[in-house]
Amino acid sequence: MSVSGHRDDDASVSVSGHRNDGPRAGGSLVLVGTPIGNLGDLSPRAVAALASADLVCCEDTRRTGRLLEHAGVNGARLRRVDEHTESKTCGEVCELLGAGATVAMVTDAGMPALTDPGGRLVAAAAAAGHTVTVVPGPSAGLAALAVSGLATTRFCFEGFLPRKGRARTERLELIAGERRTTVLYESPRRLRACLADLAEACGPLRRAVVARELTKLHEEVVRGSLAELCEWSGKPVKGEVVIVIEGAAGAGPEATDDQLRAAVEALVSGGLSRRDAAASAAASHGVSRRRAYNLAVDDQGPVPE
């Protein structure tokens, strides 16, 4: 395991980068990426977009106010838009867009609409025919994937896992069988439990990476097997956490039912119980445990959870 507010000079181009050759029929909603830790990552284009917006929607007006102060943007009109208020704000924002206003959307850190508020505003604005543009910025998920050392050609983003119950179990099973690299977020308080669940679902030897406090002073990237990461996570962890998980073994076609049955029978012959044999076969063939369990008992029904 290893630890490792100004407009563009070209007046014919709007802040969003789209041509502005004449009067607009309506305004535009601009998604603006903000730093995930290091304020130096706020781009000049992001500053220009925020400075020129008629309204800045944000999760926390105090936090965004400090960011704007740092960027030298004064007098911005702020509106709180979080998970509790976003739905009822859509109508107001669309009215402003219809009147020709430019509305910027930011979150506390990273890209709006990616596990953060913004998705409903985008959907409402797009449905009403308004322009929606983006000023790209930092993303914890992409940053963690880039430094992980795992495959980056194909990956999937899972966001946060369900806290408990069948929904969590089913999502873990999907990750276990996923052949692409998986990126997910987790609270530092729940990191150890999450890694333990991943190790049980994917097998303790599956490679993974935990990245925390990316771009900040105490940035840390820890690489190892899920078993090793479980052991490492015994110490208290603080800050934003991203987990990157290696895809299921093998790049060829998914194992057939007959291949899985044969693998289970071989393991049972070696002394394992059918439950343990199914779990081992699932991990080694990159399929969900539920599928292997069901095949292991054939017509007797699934093994009880």
CSV table of C-alpha atoms in Angstrom, one decimal:
chain,number,residue,atom,x,y,z
A,1,MET,CA,0.0,0.0,0.0
A,2,SER,CA,1.4,3.4,-0.8
A,3,VAL,CA,0.4,6.9,0.5
A,4,SER,CA,1.3,8.9,-1.7
A,5,GLY,CA,-15.3,40.7,-12.4
A,6,HIS,CA,-14.2,41.4,-15.8
A,7,ARG,CA,-15.5,40.8,-19.3
A,8,ASP,CA,-13.4,39.3,-22.1
A,9,ASP,CA,-11.4,41.7,-24.2
A,10,ASP,CA,-13.3,40.5,-27.3
A,11,ALA,CA,-16.6,42.2,-26.9
A,12,SER,CA,-18.2,40.0,-29.5
A,13,VAL,CA,-17.8,36.9,-27.3
A,14,SER,CA,-19.9,36.5,-24.2
A,15,VAL,CA,-18.6,35.2,-20.9
A,16,SER,CA,-19.9,31.8,-21.7
A,17,GLY,CA,-17.8,31.6,-24.9
A,18,HIS,CA,-20.8,31.7,-27.3
A,19,ARG,CA,-21.0,34.3,-30.0
A,20,ASN,CA,-23.1,37.3,-29.1
A,21,ASP,CA,-23.7,38.9,-32.5
A,22,GLY,CA,-27.1,40.5,-31.5
A,23,PRO,CA,-29.7,40.9,-28.9
A,24,ARG,CA,-30.6,37.7,-27.0
A,25,ALA,CA,-34.2,36.5,-26.9
A,26,GLY,CA,-33.5,35.3,-23.4
A,27,GLY,CA,-30.9,35.1,-20.7
A,28,SER,CA,-28.6,32.2,-19.9
A,29,LEU,CA,-27.9,29.9,-17.0
A,30,VAL,CA,-24.2,29.5,-16.5
A,31,LEU,CA,-22.8,26.6,-14.4
A,32,VAL,CA,-19.5,27.7,-12.8
A,33,GLY,CA,-17.0,25.3,-11.4
A,34,THR,CA,-15.4,26.5,-8.1
A,35,PRO,CA,-12.3,25.3,-6.2
A,36,ILE,CA,-12.4,22.1,-4.3
A,37,GLY,CA,-9.9,23.4,-1.8
A,38,ASN,CA,-7.2,25.6,-3.3
A,39,LEU,CA,-8.6,29.0,-4.1
A,40,GLY,CA,-5.8,29.4,-6.7
A,41,ASP,CA,-7.9,27.0,-8.9
A,42,LEU,CA,-10.6,29.6,-9.5
A,43,SER,CA,-10.2,30.4,-13.2
A,44,PRO,CA,-10.2,33.9,-14.7
A,45,ARG,CA,-13.1,32.9,-16.8
A,46,ALA,CA,-15.0,31.8,-13.7
A,47,VAL,CA,-14.3,35.2,-12.1
A,48,ALA,CA,-15.6,37.0,-15.2
A,49,ALA,CA,-18.8,34.9,-15.3
A,50,LEU,CA,-19.5,35.6,-11.6
A,51,ALA,CA,-18.8,39.3,-11.9
A,52,SER,CA,-21.1,39.7,-14.9
A,53,ALA,CA,-24.0,37.6,-13.6
A,54,ASP,CA,-27.2,39.4,-12.6
A,55,LEU,CA,-27.8,36.7,-10.0
A,56,VAL,CA,-25.5,34.1,-8.4
A,57,CYS,CA,-27.3,31.0,-7.1
A,58,CYS,CA,-25.2,29.2,-4.4
A,59,GLU,CA,-25.5,26.6,-1.7
A,60,ASP,CA,-24.2,28.9,1.1
A,61,THR,CA,-24.3,32.6,0.6
A,62,ARG,CA,-21.6,33.2,3.3
A,63,ARG,CA,-19.2,30.7,1.7
A,64,THR,CA,-19.7,32.0,-1.8
A,65,GLY,CA,-19.5,35.6,-0.4
A,66,ARG,CA,-16.0,34.8,0.9
A,67,LEU,CA,-15.0,33.3,-2.5
A,68,LEU,CA,-16.3,36.3,-4.4
A,69,GLU,CA,-14.4,38.6,-2.0
A,70,HIS,CA,-11.2,36.7,-2.6
A,71,ALA,CA,-11.8,37.0,-6.4
A,72,GLY,CA,-12.4,40.8,-6.1
A,73,VAL,CA,-16.1,40.5,-7.1
A,74,ASN,CA,-18.2,43.1,-5.2
A,75,GLY,CA,-21.9,43.8,-5.1
A,76,ALA,CA,-23.0,40.4,-6.5
A,77,ARG,CA,-26.6,39.5,-5.8
A,78,LEU,CA,-26.7,36.1,-4.1
A,79,ARG,CA,-29.6,33.6,-3.8
A,80,ARG,CA,-29.4,30.5,-1.7
A,81,VAL,CA,-30.2,27.4,-3.8
A,82,ASP,CA,-29.5,24.1,-2.0
A,83,GLU,CA,-31.1,20.6,-1.9
A,84,HIS,CA,-34.1,22.0,0.1
A,85,THR,CA,-34.8,25.1,-2.0
A,86,GLU,CA,-33.7,24.3,-5.5
A,87,SER,CA,-37.1,22.9,-6.7
A,88,LYS,CA,-39.1,26.0,-5.7
A,89,THR,CA,-36.4,28.3,-7.1
A,90,CYS,CA,-36.7,27.0,-10.6
A,91,GLY,CA,-39.7,29.2,-11.5
A,92,GLU,CA,-38.0,32.4,-10.3
A,93,VAL,CA,-34.8,31.6,-12.2
A,94,CYS,CA,-36.7,30.8,-15.4
A,95,GLU,CA,-38.6,34.1,-15.1
A,96,LEU,CA,-35.3,36.0,-14.8
A,97,LEU,CA,-33.8,34.1,-17.8
A,98,GLY,CA,-36.9,34.9,-19.8
A,99,ALA,CA,-36.3,38.6,-19.1
A,100,GLY,CA,-32.8,38.4,-20.5
A,101,ALA,CA,-30.9,38.0,-17.2
A,102,THR,CA,-27.7,35.9,-16.8
A,103,VAL,CA,-27.8,33.6,-13.8
A,104,ALA,CA,-24.7,31.9,-12.5
A,105,MET,CA,-24.9,28.7,-10.5
A,106,VAL,CA,-22.1,27.6,-8.1
A,107,THR,CA,-21.9,25.1,-5.3
A,108,ASP,CA,-19.7,25.0,-2.2
A,109,ALA,CA,-17.0,23.2,-4.2
A,110,GLY,CA,-16.5,21.6,-7.6
A,111,MET,CA,-19.0,21.4,-10.4
A,112,PRO,CA,-22.7,22.2,-9.9
A,113,ALA,CA,-25.2,19.3,-10.6
A,114,LEU,CA,-22.7,16.6,-9.9
A,115,THR,CA,-24.0,15.2,-6.5
A,116,ASP,CA,-24.6,18.9,-5.7
A,117,PRO,CA,-27.5,21.3,-6.5
A,118,GLY,CA,-27.9,22.6,-10.0
A,119,GLY,CA,-29.4,19.6,-11.9
A,120,ARG,CA,-33.0,20.7,-11.4
A,121,LEU,CA,-32.2,24.3,-12.5
A,122,VAL,CA,-30.5,23.0,-15.6
A,123,ALA,CA,-33.5,20.7,-16.4
A,124,ALA,CA,-36.0,23.5,-15.9
A,125,ALA,CA,-34.1,26.1,-17.9
A,126,ALA,CA,-33.5,23.7,-20.8
A,127,ALA,CA,-37.1,22.6,-20.8
A,128,ALA,CA,-38.1,26.2,-21.1
A,129,GLY,CA,-35.8,26.7,-24.0
A,130,HIS,CA,-33.2,28.9,-22.3
A,131,THR,CA,-29.5,28.8,-23.0
A,132,VAL,CA,-27.5,26.7,-20.5
A,133,THR,CA,-23.7,27.0,-20.6
A,134,VAL,CA,-20.8,25.9,-18.4
A,135,VAL,CA,-17.5,27.3,-17.2
A,136,PRO,CA,-15.7,24.1,-16.3
A,137,GLY,CA,-13.7,23.9,-13.1
A,138,PRO,CA,-12.3,21.5,-10.5
A,139,SER,CA,-13.9,18.2,-9.8
A,140,ALA,CA,-12.9,16.0,-6.9
A,141,GLY,CA,-14.0,12.8,-8.7
A,142,LEU,CA,-12.0,13.5,-11.8
A,143,ALA,CA,-9.0,14.7,-9.8
A,144,ALA,CA,-9.0,11.5,-7.8
A,145,LEU,CA,-9.4,9.3,-10.9
A,146,ALA,CA,-6.5,11.1,-12.6
A,147,VAL,CA,-4.0,10.5,-9.7
A,148,SER,CA,-5.3,7.0,-8.8
A,149,GLY,CA,-3.1,5.0,-11.2
A,150,LEU,CA,-6.1,2.9,-12.2
A,151,ALA,CA,-7.6,2.6,-15.6
A,152,THR,CA,-9.1,5.9,-16.8
A,153,THR,CA,-10.1,5.1,-20.4
A,154,ARG,CA,-13.6,3.9,-19.2
A,155,PHE,CA,-15.0,4.7,-15.8
A,156,CYS,CA,-18.3,5.2,-14.0
A,157,PHE,CA,-19.3,7.7,-11.4
A,158,GLU,CA,-21.5,6.5,-8.5
A,159,GLY,CA,-21.7,9.6,-6.3
A,160,PHE,CA,-22.7,8.6,-2.8
A,161,LEU,CA,-23.9,5.1,-2.0
A,162,PRO,CA,-27.3,4.7,-0.3
A,163,ARG,CA,-26.8,4.6,3.5
A,164,LYS,CA,-28.3,1.2,4.2
A,165,GLY,CA,-30.8,-1.5,3.2
A,166,ARG,CA,-31.4,-3.2,0.0
A,167,ALA,CA,-30.6,-0.2,-2.1
A,168,ARG,CA,-27.0,-0.2,-0.7
A,169,THR,CA,-26.6,-3.9,-1.2
A,170,GLU,CA,-27.7,-3.8,-4.8
A,171,ARG,CA,-25.4,-0.9,-5.6
A,172,LEU,CA,-22.5,-2.7,-4.0
A,173,GLU,CA,-23.3,-5.7,-6.1
A,174,LEU,CA,-23.3,-3.6,-9.3
A,175,ILE,CA,-19.9,-2.2,-8.4
A,176,ALA,CA,-18.5,-5.7,-7.7
A,177,GLY,CA,-19.4,-6.7,-11.2
A,178,GLU,CA,-18.5,-3.4,-12.9
A,179,ARG,CA,-15.6,-3.8,-15.4
A,180,ARG,CA,-14.9,-0.1,-15.6
A,181,THR,CA,-13.1,1.9,-12.9
A,182,THR,CA,-15.7,3.2,-10.3
A,183,VAL,CA,-15.5,6.6,-8.6
A,184,LEU,CA,-17.6,7.3,-5.5
A,185,TYR,CA,-17.8,9.9,-2.7
A,186,GLU,CA,-18.0,9.1,1.0
A,187,SER,CA,-18.1,11.0,4.3
A,188,PRO,CA,-14.9,10.6,6.4
A,189,ARG,CA,-17.1,9.4,9.2
A,190,ARG,CA,-18.4,6.5,7.1
A,191,LEU,CA,-15.2,5.7,5.2
A,192,ARG,CA,-14.2,2.6,7.2
A,193,ALA,CA,-17.7,1.0,7.0
A,194,CYS,CA,-17.8,1.8,3.2
A,195,LEU,CA,-14.4,0.2,2.6
A,196,ALA,CA,-15.5,-2.9,4.6
A,197,ASP,CA,-18.6,-3.2,2.5
A,198,LEU,CA,-16.7,-2.8,-0.7
A,199,ALA,CA,-14.2,-5.5,0.4
A,200,GLU,CA,-17.0,-7.9,1.2
A,201,ALA,CA,-18.7,-7.2,-2.1
A,202,CYS,CA,-15.7,-7.0,-4.4
A,203,GLY,CA,-13.2,-9.2,-2.6
A,204,PRO,CA,-10.4,-8.0,-0.3
A,205,LEU,CA,-7.8,-8.1,-3.0
A,206,ARG,CA,-9.5,-5.6,-5.4
A,207,ARG,CA,-7.3,-2.6,-5.8
A,208,ALA,CA,-8.6,0.8,-4.8
A,209,VAL,CA,-7.5,4.3,-4.0
A,210,VAL,CA,-8.6,6.7,-1.3
A,211,ALA,CA,-8.0,10.4,-2.0
A,212,ARG,CA,-8.8,13.0,0.5
A,213,GLU,CA,-8.3,16.8,0.9
A,214,LEU,CA,-7.4,17.1,-2.8
A,215,THR,CA,-5.6,20.4,-3.7
A,216,LYS,CA,-5.4,21.3,0.0
A,217,LEU,CA,-2.5,21.4,2.4
A,218,HIS,CA,-3.0,17.9,3.8
A,219,GLU,CA,-3.8,16.2,0.5
A,220,GLU,CA,-3.4,12.4,0.8
A,221,VAL,CA,-3.7,9.7,-1.8
A,222,VAL,CA,-3.6,6.1,-0.4
A,223,ARG,CA,-3.3,3.1,-2.8
A,224,GLY,CA,-3.7,-0.5,-2.0
A,225,SER,CA,-6.1,-3.5,-1.8
A,226,LEU,CA,-9.5,-3.0,-0.2
A,227,ALA,CA,-8.2,-5.1,2.7
A,228,GLU,CA,-5.2,-2.9,3.2
A,229,LEU,CA,-7.3,0.3,2.9
A,230,CYS,CA,-9.7,-1.1,5.5
A,231,GLU,CA,-6.8,-1.5,7.9
A,232,TRP,CA,-5.5,1.9,7.1
A,233,SER,CA,-8.9,3.5,7.7
A,234,GLY,CA,-8.8,2.5,11.4
A,235,LYS,CA,-7.3,5.9,12.1
A,236,PRO,CA,-9.5,9.0,12.2
A,237,VAL,CA,-9.9,10.6,8.7
A,238,LYS,CA,-10.9,14.2,8.0
A,239,GLY,CA,-11.9,16.1,4.9
A,240,GLU,CA,-13.5,15.4,1.6
A,241,VAL,CA,-13.0,11.7,0.5
A,242,VAL,CA,-13.1,10.1,-2.9
A,243,ILE,CA,-12.8,6.3,-3.4
A,244,VAL,CA,-11.6,4.9,-6.8
A,245,ILE,CA,-12.1,1.2,-7.3
A,246,GLU,CA,-10.5,-1.0,-9.9
A,247,GLY,CA,-12.8,-2.7,-12.4
A,248,ALA,CA,-13.8,-6.3,-12.1
A,249,ALA,CA,-11.0,-8.7,-13.2
A,250,GLY,CA,-10.8,-9.6,-16.9
A,251,ALA,CA,-11.4,-7.7,-20.0
A,252,GLY,CA,-13.0,-10.5,-22.0
A,253,PRO,CA,-16.7,-11.4,-22.2
A,254,GLU,CA,-18.6,-11.8,-19.0
A,255,ALA,CA,-18.5,-15.3,-17.6
A,256,THR,CA,-21.4,-17.6,-18.6
A,257,ASP,CA,-23.7,-19.4,-16.2
A,258,ASP,CA,-22.0,-22.7,-16.9
A,259,GLN,CA,-18.5,-21.2,-16.2
A,260,LEU,CA,-19.7,-19.8,-12.9
A,261,ARG,CA,-21.4,-23.1,-11.9
A,262,ALA,CA,-18.1,-25.0,-12.7
A,263,ALA,CA,-16.1,-22.5,-10.7
A,264,VAL,CA,-18.4,-22.9,-7.7
A,265,GLU,CA,-18.4,-26.7,-7.9
A,266,ALA,CA,-14.6,-26.7,-8.0
A,267,LEU,CA,-14.4,-24.6,-4.9
A,268,VAL,CA,-17.0,-26.7,-3.1
A,269,SER,CA,-15.0,-29.8,-3.9
A,270,GLY,CA,-12.0,-28.0,-2.3
A,271,GLY,CA,-13.9,-27.7,0.9
A,272,LEU,CA,-15.6,-24.4,0.8
A,273,SER,CA,-19.3,-24.0,1.7
A,274,ARG,CA,-21.6,-23.1,-1.2
A,275,ARG,CA,-22.0,-19.5,0.1
A,276,ASP,CA,-18.3,-19.0,0.4
A,277,ALA,CA,-17.7,-20.7,-3.0
A,278,ALA,CA,-20.2,-18.4,-4.7
A,279,ALA,CA,-18.7,-15.3,-3.1
A,280,SER,CA,-15.2,-16.3,-4.3
A,281,ALA,CA,-16.4,-17.2,-7.8
A,282,ALA,CA,-18.2,-13.9,-8.0
A,283,ALA,CA,-15.1,-11.9,-7.0
A,284,SER,CA,-12.7,-13.8,-9.4
A,285,HIS,CA,-15.1,-13.6,-12.4
A,286,GLY,CA,-16.2,-10.0,-11.8
A,287,VAL,CA,-19.9,-10.7,-11.4
A,288,SER,CA,-22.4,-9.9,-8.7
A,289,ARG,CA,-22.5,-12.2,-5.7
A,290,ARG,CA,-26.3,-12.5,-6.1
A,291,ARG,CA,-25.9,-14.0,-9.5
A,292,ALA,CA,-23.3,-16.5,-8.3
A,293,TYR,CA,-25.4,-17.4,-5.2
A,294,ASN,CA,-28.4,-18.1,-7.3
A,295,LEU,CA,-26.5,-20.3,-9.7
A,296,ALA,CA,-24.8,-22.1,-6.7
A,297,VAL,CA,-28.1,-23.3,-5.4
A,298,ASP,CA,-29.8,-23.8,-8.8
A,299,ASP,CA,-33.5,-24.4,-8.3
A,300,GLN,CA,-33.3,-24.2,-4.5
A,301,GLY,CA,-33.7,-20.4,-4.6
A,302,PRO,CA,-31.2,-17.7,-3.6
A,303,VAL,CA,-29.0,-18.1,-0.6
A,304,PRO,CA,-30.5,-16.0,2.3
A,305,GLU,CA,-28.8,-12.8,2.9
